[in-house]
Amino acid sequence: MPDLLLELRSEEIPARMQRKAAGDLRKMVTDGLVEAGLTYEAAREYWTPRRLTLDLRGLAARSKDVHEEIKGPSTKAPPQAIEGFLRKAGLSEVNQAHVHSDPKKGDFYVAHISKPGRAAEEIIAELVPSVIRAFPWPKSMRWGPASAKPGSLRWVRPLQSIVCTFGPETEEPVVVDFEIDGIRSSNVTYGHRFHAPGPITVRRFEDYASKLEAAKVVVDADRRKEIILSDAQNLAFANGLDLVEDDGLLEEVSGLVEWPVVLLGAFEEDFLSIPAEVIRLTIRANQKCFVTRPGGATDSLSNRFVVTANIEAKDGGKEIAHGNGKVVRARLSDALYFWKTDQADLPDLETLKPSAEKFGLELKKPLDQRMARLDRLDVTFHAKLGTQGQRVGRIADLAEDLAPIVGADPKLARRAAVLAKADLQTEVVGEFPELQGAMGRKYALLQGENPSVAAALEEHWKPQGPSDRVPTDPVSVAVALADKLDTLTGFWVIDEKPTGSKDPYALRRAALGVIRIVLDNKLNFSIDPLNDIQVLRHQVGASPAAPETLRAIFSEAAKGGLFSEATRARVVAAKAEAPSWMPLVDEHDPSVSDDLRAFLQDRLKVHLRDGGVRHDIVDAVITPESCNLLTIVRRVEALGSFLDTEDGKNLLAGTKRAANILGAEEKKGTAVAEAVDPALFREDAEKNLSVAVNRAEKEAAQAIQNEDFSAAMRALSALREPVDSFFERVLVNDEDQAVRANRLALLSRIRAATGQVADFSKISG
């Protein structure tokens, strides 16, 4: 079968757009061909900085003939209905339709439509120009004299040539002829713009790829990546160095060159006093170069870097490496200035004293100065959620509340939370925002902070994605949870929740971060009281700082719940001390916390399902009131293991049967006794089931109280035999109403006993 080769060559395509654009080309062309009635065997896309290429194999030479019948209205239908049918069928007169008869419906019109197949070349010639005009570039442009005309072609950069050949392997392919804005398709492309800019006549893909390679163009992006990585590793090794690999940079660099040539540049060793992360980012961001390490080193860098050029220079690349080195030295000079400035005193120390007192900061320390400035400048976090300083205050309070729960020192947790956002005011983070957290940690260690505090400044941002690691140091855990819970509660209070696919504040990521931190660290606590407290802190907003009595109330509420009796009593006692706060406490609307709990439950469901857990088991365990994430997961795990056993499967069947019978009778209004009366038992199976339910319910309840959910399942498994026996030997709907009501009450006890662990009615099977 014939193959199709399509190349769209233009001026340079931005590297970030290339991979997606090539995929879009493949999808748009193959979808169009299939829609037109053609089949194909395989398709693969390729791209370079100057071309998008599609290699499509085994394309049908012609679309099939199509025969179809379109059923129309009755022959007695009004003229409007008949005219609509003719338009739909593409007929000009009613006598072009056939009349069919139906014994019941009478005579009706039918259009017999025959569409002959079309040659693939004809379909391609129509399809490709439409694909080019409709191509979904994020940004595109017009160019040349034609750009003044309405409807002129738009492309990411000026489109220069189109190759489109079609034909079987055994024959000379033909050029599929079409034109778009003065550019006519052909079998001619061009090689490397410096090494081989002349025309190249190509046939099919193998011929195309080999001739381009001879013209210094590697058309396969993955192969360019392999060449760059291998040559860079070898060049580094030859100079006693190790390459610091960077997949993201490798992807970007492979999109900047058609003929990769790897060179080694250098900068002065004095710059190595700058943190390695800063050096790496400076060189990466400004020159798209890889950094290296001394052979065998793990943290330190060398003063040599790897440049990927797009040309084989006559001098072996010396001038290219030298030019890159000059730019790198200039950028590193800036970075060195930023690094030293961040460790020096700020010029406006006197103005920072009020903020320092508010947060307990030491203005002799550079990072404390930056936090004080962050507060004094009233840097906005969100228009409805106040400043960064106010946010830090809330996070610090919550981190201190969380510290005993996660096993952290409350003083260290507060200190870490207070400094967590300080590096926002550093020069290095201002230049490289992606180093936020990492620089906070470095500056904290330089000023002598506790290692756990320093680590929390970096780790409280984690996890930033599903593959990112989760903090484990208790101080980091406390601050990370406080940060994410404050974000969630804040946006819930102002009703800025995710909708559909829109999540501008990354609240789903924050919720998943909370879930992963809790589960990975096996933190066993209810999240509701913390959300209640933080919601209240947000509602207080810009009010004066809470008096110590209310601070103590918050700490107690974090453990016992905002609406616990002990907390309520302290709130009443504190009313006289803080009358402006008390209405907020009295009028606190728990629906915000309820809605946030439901959101966290939904995220937990997604997390568990992504981990391979059955959705019906998750739904069976989670109730609207479930607020202990670790307990939910332990219940899910225990239930899943139980249902994999024979006892579990049989008990599930018996329990669902009991629930179905009970549900059906309840719908009918059949009387169900309030309690089971042993005096009404007539069968041994009833008595045995009652005894078994009483024992299983008691043992399961005790196991659940001890949070031993496997033991709870074992207790329930004892119901398997008596439930089976009951349904084999006992007729539930006895003629005696009292006996029937008693037996239904016994079924209700089965439902209640198993319901302590999960809602078995939601489990499939």
PDB file of C-alpha atoms in Angstrom, residues 35-162:
ATOM      1  CA  GLU A  35     -13.132  10.707   8.108  1.00  0.00           C
ATOM      2  CA  ALA A  36     -12.770  10.754   4.329  1.00  0.00           C
ATOM      3  CA  GLY A  37     -12.913   6.949   4.249  1.00  0.00           C
ATOM      4  CA  LEU A  38      -9.202   6.080   4.016  1.00  0.00           C
ATOM      5  CA  THR A  39      -7.375   3.587   6.214  1.00  0.00           C
ATOM      6  CA  TYR A  40      -3.700   3.485   7.145  1.00  0.00           C
ATOM      7  CA  GLU A  41      -1.334   1.142   8.976  1.00  0.00           C
ATOM      8  CA  ALA A  42       1.008   3.443  10.938  1.00  0.00           C
ATOM      9  CA  ALA A  43       1.884   7.107  11.383  1.00  0.00           C
ATOM     10  CA  ARG A  44       4.809   8.794  13.104  1.00  0.00           C
ATOM     11  CA  GLU A  45       5.663  12.447  13.467  1.00  0.00           C
ATOM     12  CA  TYR A  46       9.108  14.111  13.492  1.00  0.00           C
ATOM     13  CA  TRP A  47      10.284  17.640  14.131  1.00  0.00           C
ATOM     14  CA  THR A  48      13.306  19.927  14.047  1.00  0.00           C
ATOM     15  CA  PRO A  49      13.606  23.655  14.783  1.00  0.00           C
ATOM     16  CA  ARG A  50      12.613  24.357  11.171  1.00  0.00           C
ATOM     17  CA  ARG A  51      10.275  21.585  10.073  1.00  0.00           C
ATOM     18  CA  LEU A  52       7.322  19.369  11.022  1.00  0.00           C
ATOM     19  CA  THR A  53       7.289  15.997   9.277  1.00  0.00           C
ATOM     20  CA  LEU A  54       4.736  13.189   9.027  1.00  0.00           C
ATOM     21  CA  ASP A  55       5.590   9.661   7.854  1.00  0.00           C
ATOM     22  CA  LEU A  56       2.358   7.767   7.162  1.00  0.00           C
ATOM     23  CA  ARG A  57       2.558   4.111   6.072  1.00  0.00           C
ATOM     24  CA  GLY A  58       0.080   1.797   4.382  1.00  0.00           C
ATOM     25  CA  LEU A  59      -2.458   4.411   3.278  1.00  0.00           C
ATOM     26  CA  ALA A  60      -5.315   3.132   1.131  1.00  0.00           C
ATOM     27  CA  ALA A  61      -5.025   4.308  -2.489  1.00  0.00           C
ATOM     28  CA  ARG A  62      -8.740   5.023  -2.709  1.00  0.00           C
ATOM     29  CA  SER A  63     -11.696   5.415  -0.374  1.00  0.00           C
ATOM     30  CA  LYS A  64     -14.477   2.837  -0.636  1.00  0.00           C
ATOM     31  CA  ASP A  65     -17.719   3.389  -2.495  1.00  0.00           C
ATOM     32  CA  VAL A  66     -20.508   4.268  -0.071  1.00  0.00           C
ATOM     33  CA  HIS A  67     -24.114   3.092  -0.407  1.00  0.00           C
ATOM     34  CA  GLU A  68     -26.681   4.157   2.162  1.00  0.00           C
ATOM     35  CA  GLU A  69     -30.395   4.552   2.587  1.00  0.00           C
ATOM     36  CA  ILE A  70     -31.941   7.614   4.228  1.00  0.00           C
ATOM     37  CA  LYS A  71     -35.458   6.983   5.455  1.00  0.00           C
ATOM     38  CA  GLY A  72     -37.880   9.848   4.840  1.00  0.00           C
ATOM     39  CA  PRO A  73     -41.414  10.822   5.796  1.00  0.00           C
ATOM     40  CA  SER A  74     -44.719   9.337   4.664  1.00  0.00           C
ATOM     41  CA  THR A  75     -45.772  10.036   1.103  1.00  0.00           C
ATOM     42  CA  LYS A  76     -48.765  11.819   2.658  1.00  0.00           C
ATOM     43  CA  ALA A  77     -46.577  14.085   4.819  1.00  0.00           C
ATOM     44  CA  PRO A  78     -46.921  17.889   4.453  1.00  0.00           C
ATOM     45  CA  PRO A  79     -44.692  19.615   1.865  1.00  0.00           C
ATOM     46  CA  GLN A  80     -42.425  21.137   4.544  1.00  0.00           C
ATOM     47  CA  ALA A  81     -41.471  17.688   5.885  1.00  0.00           C
ATOM     48  CA  ILE A  82     -40.788  16.367   2.399  1.00  0.00           C
ATOM     49  CA  GLU A  83     -38.648  19.410   1.521  1.00  0.00           C
ATOM     50  CA  GLY A  84     -36.595  18.912   4.693  1.00  0.00           C
ATOM     51  CA  PHE A  85     -36.021  15.274   3.775  1.00  0.00           C
ATOM     52  CA  LEU A  86     -34.857  16.251   0.271  1.00  0.00           C
ATOM     53  CA  ARG A  87     -32.373  18.772   1.694  1.00  0.00           C
ATOM     54  CA  LYS A  88     -31.024  16.203   4.133  1.00  0.00           C
ATOM     55  CA  ALA A  89     -30.622  13.585   1.405  1.00  0.00           C
ATOM     56  CA  GLY A  90     -29.189  16.040  -1.137  1.00  0.00           C
ATOM     57  CA  LEU A  91     -31.983  15.436  -3.645  1.00  0.00           C
ATOM     58  CA  SER A  92     -33.464  18.160  -5.846  1.00  0.00           C
ATOM     59  CA  GLU A  93     -36.816  16.501  -6.637  1.00  0.00           C
ATOM     60  CA  VAL A  94     -39.057  14.038  -4.814  1.00  0.00           C
ATOM     61  CA  ASN A  95     -39.141  11.711  -7.822  1.00  0.00           C
ATOM     62  CA  GLN A  96     -35.424  11.044  -7.186  1.00  0.00           C
ATOM     63  CA  ALA A  97     -36.464   9.195  -4.017  1.00  0.00           C
ATOM     64  CA  HIS A  98     -37.858   5.684  -3.859  1.00  0.00           C
ATOM     65  CA  VAL A  99     -41.178   4.743  -2.284  1.00  0.00           C
ATOM     66  CA  HIS A 100     -41.186   1.872   0.207  1.00  0.00           C
ATOM     67  CA  SER A 101     -44.245   0.318   1.800  1.00  0.00           C
ATOM     68  CA  ASP A 102     -44.850  -0.782   5.379  1.00  0.00           C
ATOM     69  CA  PRO A 103     -47.943  -2.868   6.322  1.00  0.00           C
ATOM     70  CA  LYS A 104     -48.573  -0.730   9.374  1.00  0.00           C
ATOM     71  CA  LYS A 105     -47.242   2.715   8.417  1.00  0.00           C
ATOM     72  CA  GLY A 106     -48.078   2.772   4.739  1.00  0.00           C
ATOM     73  CA  ASP A 107     -45.908   4.232   1.970  1.00  0.00           C
ATOM     74  CA  PHE A 108     -42.863   6.394   2.782  1.00  0.00           C
ATOM     75  CA  TYR A 109     -39.921   7.916   0.917  1.00  0.00           C
ATOM     76  CA  VAL A 110     -36.387   6.486   0.971  1.00  0.00           C
ATOM     77  CA  ALA A 111     -33.312   8.085  -0.603  1.00  0.00           C
ATOM     78  CA  HIS A 112     -30.770   5.642  -2.026  1.00  0.00           C
ATOM     79  CA  ILE A 113     -27.436   7.458  -1.885  1.00  0.00           C
ATOM     80  CA  SER A 114     -24.368   6.204  -3.697  1.00  0.00           C
ATOM     81  CA  LYS A 115     -21.069   7.973  -3.303  1.00  0.00           C
ATOM     82  CA  PRO A 116     -18.198   6.682  -5.421  1.00  0.00           C
ATOM     83  CA  GLY A 117     -14.818   6.387  -3.732  1.00  0.00           C
ATOM     84  CA  ARG A 118     -12.163   9.035  -4.274  1.00  0.00           C
ATOM     85  CA  ALA A 119      -8.457   8.780  -5.006  1.00  0.00           C
ATOM     86  CA  ALA A 120      -6.232   9.318  -1.982  1.00  0.00           C
ATOM     87  CA  GLU A 121      -4.275  12.051  -3.820  1.00  0.00           C
ATOM     88  CA  GLU A 122      -7.489  14.029  -4.298  1.00  0.00           C
ATOM     89  CA  ILE A 123      -8.396  13.701  -0.613  1.00  0.00           C
ATOM     90  CA  ILE A 124      -4.873  14.651   0.535  1.00  0.00           C
ATOM     91  CA  ALA A 125      -4.801  17.676  -1.774  1.00  0.00           C
ATOM     92  CA  GLU A 126      -7.975  18.997  -0.118  1.00  0.00           C
ATOM     93  CA  LEU A 127      -7.082  17.973   3.423  1.00  0.00           C
ATOM     94  CA  VAL A 128      -3.537  19.303   3.900  1.00  0.00           C
ATOM     95  CA  PRO A 129      -4.295  22.974   3.010  1.00  0.00           C
ATOM     96  CA  SER A 130      -7.270  22.910   5.413  1.00  0.00           C
ATOM     97  CA  VAL A 131      -5.027  21.452   8.144  1.00  0.00           C
ATOM     98  CA  ILE A 132      -2.420  24.161   7.565  1.00  0.00           C
ATOM     99  CA  ARG A 133      -5.009  26.948   7.736  1.00  0.00           C
ATOM    100  CA  ALA A 134      -6.654  25.541  10.870  1.00  0.00           C
ATOM    101  CA  PHE A 135      -3.417  24.628  12.675  1.00  0.00           C
ATOM    102  CA  PRO A 136      -3.698  25.351  16.437  1.00  0.00           C
ATOM    103  CA  TRP A 137      -0.485  27.307  17.089  1.00  0.00           C
ATOM    104  CA  PRO A 138      -0.508  29.105  20.475  1.00  0.00           C
ATOM    105  CA  LYS A 139       0.844  32.133  18.600  1.00  0.00           C
ATOM    106  CA  SER A 140       1.031  32.701  14.862  1.00  0.00           C
ATOM    107  CA  MET A 141       1.867  35.456  12.387  1.00  0.00           C
ATOM    108  CA  ARG A 142       1.248  36.751   8.861  1.00  0.00           C
ATOM    109  CA  TRP A 143       4.072  37.846   6.566  1.00  0.00           C
ATOM    110  CA  GLY A 144       4.915  39.276   3.163  1.00  0.00           C
ATOM    111  CA  PRO A 145       2.671  41.178   0.715  1.00  0.00           C
ATOM    112  CA  ALA A 146      -0.120  38.595   1.056  1.00  0.00           C
ATOM    113  CA  SER A 147      -0.510  39.439   4.761  1.00  0.00           C
ATOM    114  CA  ALA A 148      -2.517  42.548   3.817  1.00  0.00           C
ATOM    115  CA  LYS A 149      -5.239  40.421   2.204  1.00  0.00           C
ATOM    116  CA  PRO A 150      -8.203  39.126   4.238  1.00  0.00           C
ATOM    117  CA  GLY A 151      -7.870  35.455   5.179  1.00  0.00           C
ATOM    118  CA  SER A 152      -4.142  35.279   4.459  1.00  0.00           C
ATOM    119  CA  LEU A 153      -2.196  32.360   5.846  1.00  0.00           C
ATOM    120  CA  ARG A 154      -1.052  32.406   9.483  1.00  0.00           C
ATOM    121  CA  TRP A 155       1.792  30.187  10.741  1.00  0.00           C
ATOM    122  CA  VAL A 156       4.079  30.206  13.748  1.00  0.00           C
ATOM    123  CA  ARG A 157       6.875  31.641  11.583  1.00  0.00           C
ATOM    124  CA  PRO A 158       6.858  32.238   7.797  1.00  0.00           C
ATOM    125  CA  LEU A 159       6.118  28.962   6.005  1.00  0.00           C
ATOM    126  CA  GLN A 160       8.767  28.388   3.344  1.00  0.00           C
ATOM    127  CA  SER A 161       8.096  25.075   1.586  1.00  0.00           C
ATOM    128  CA  ILE A 162       5.859  22.004   1.583  1.00  0.00           C
TER     129      ILE A 162
END
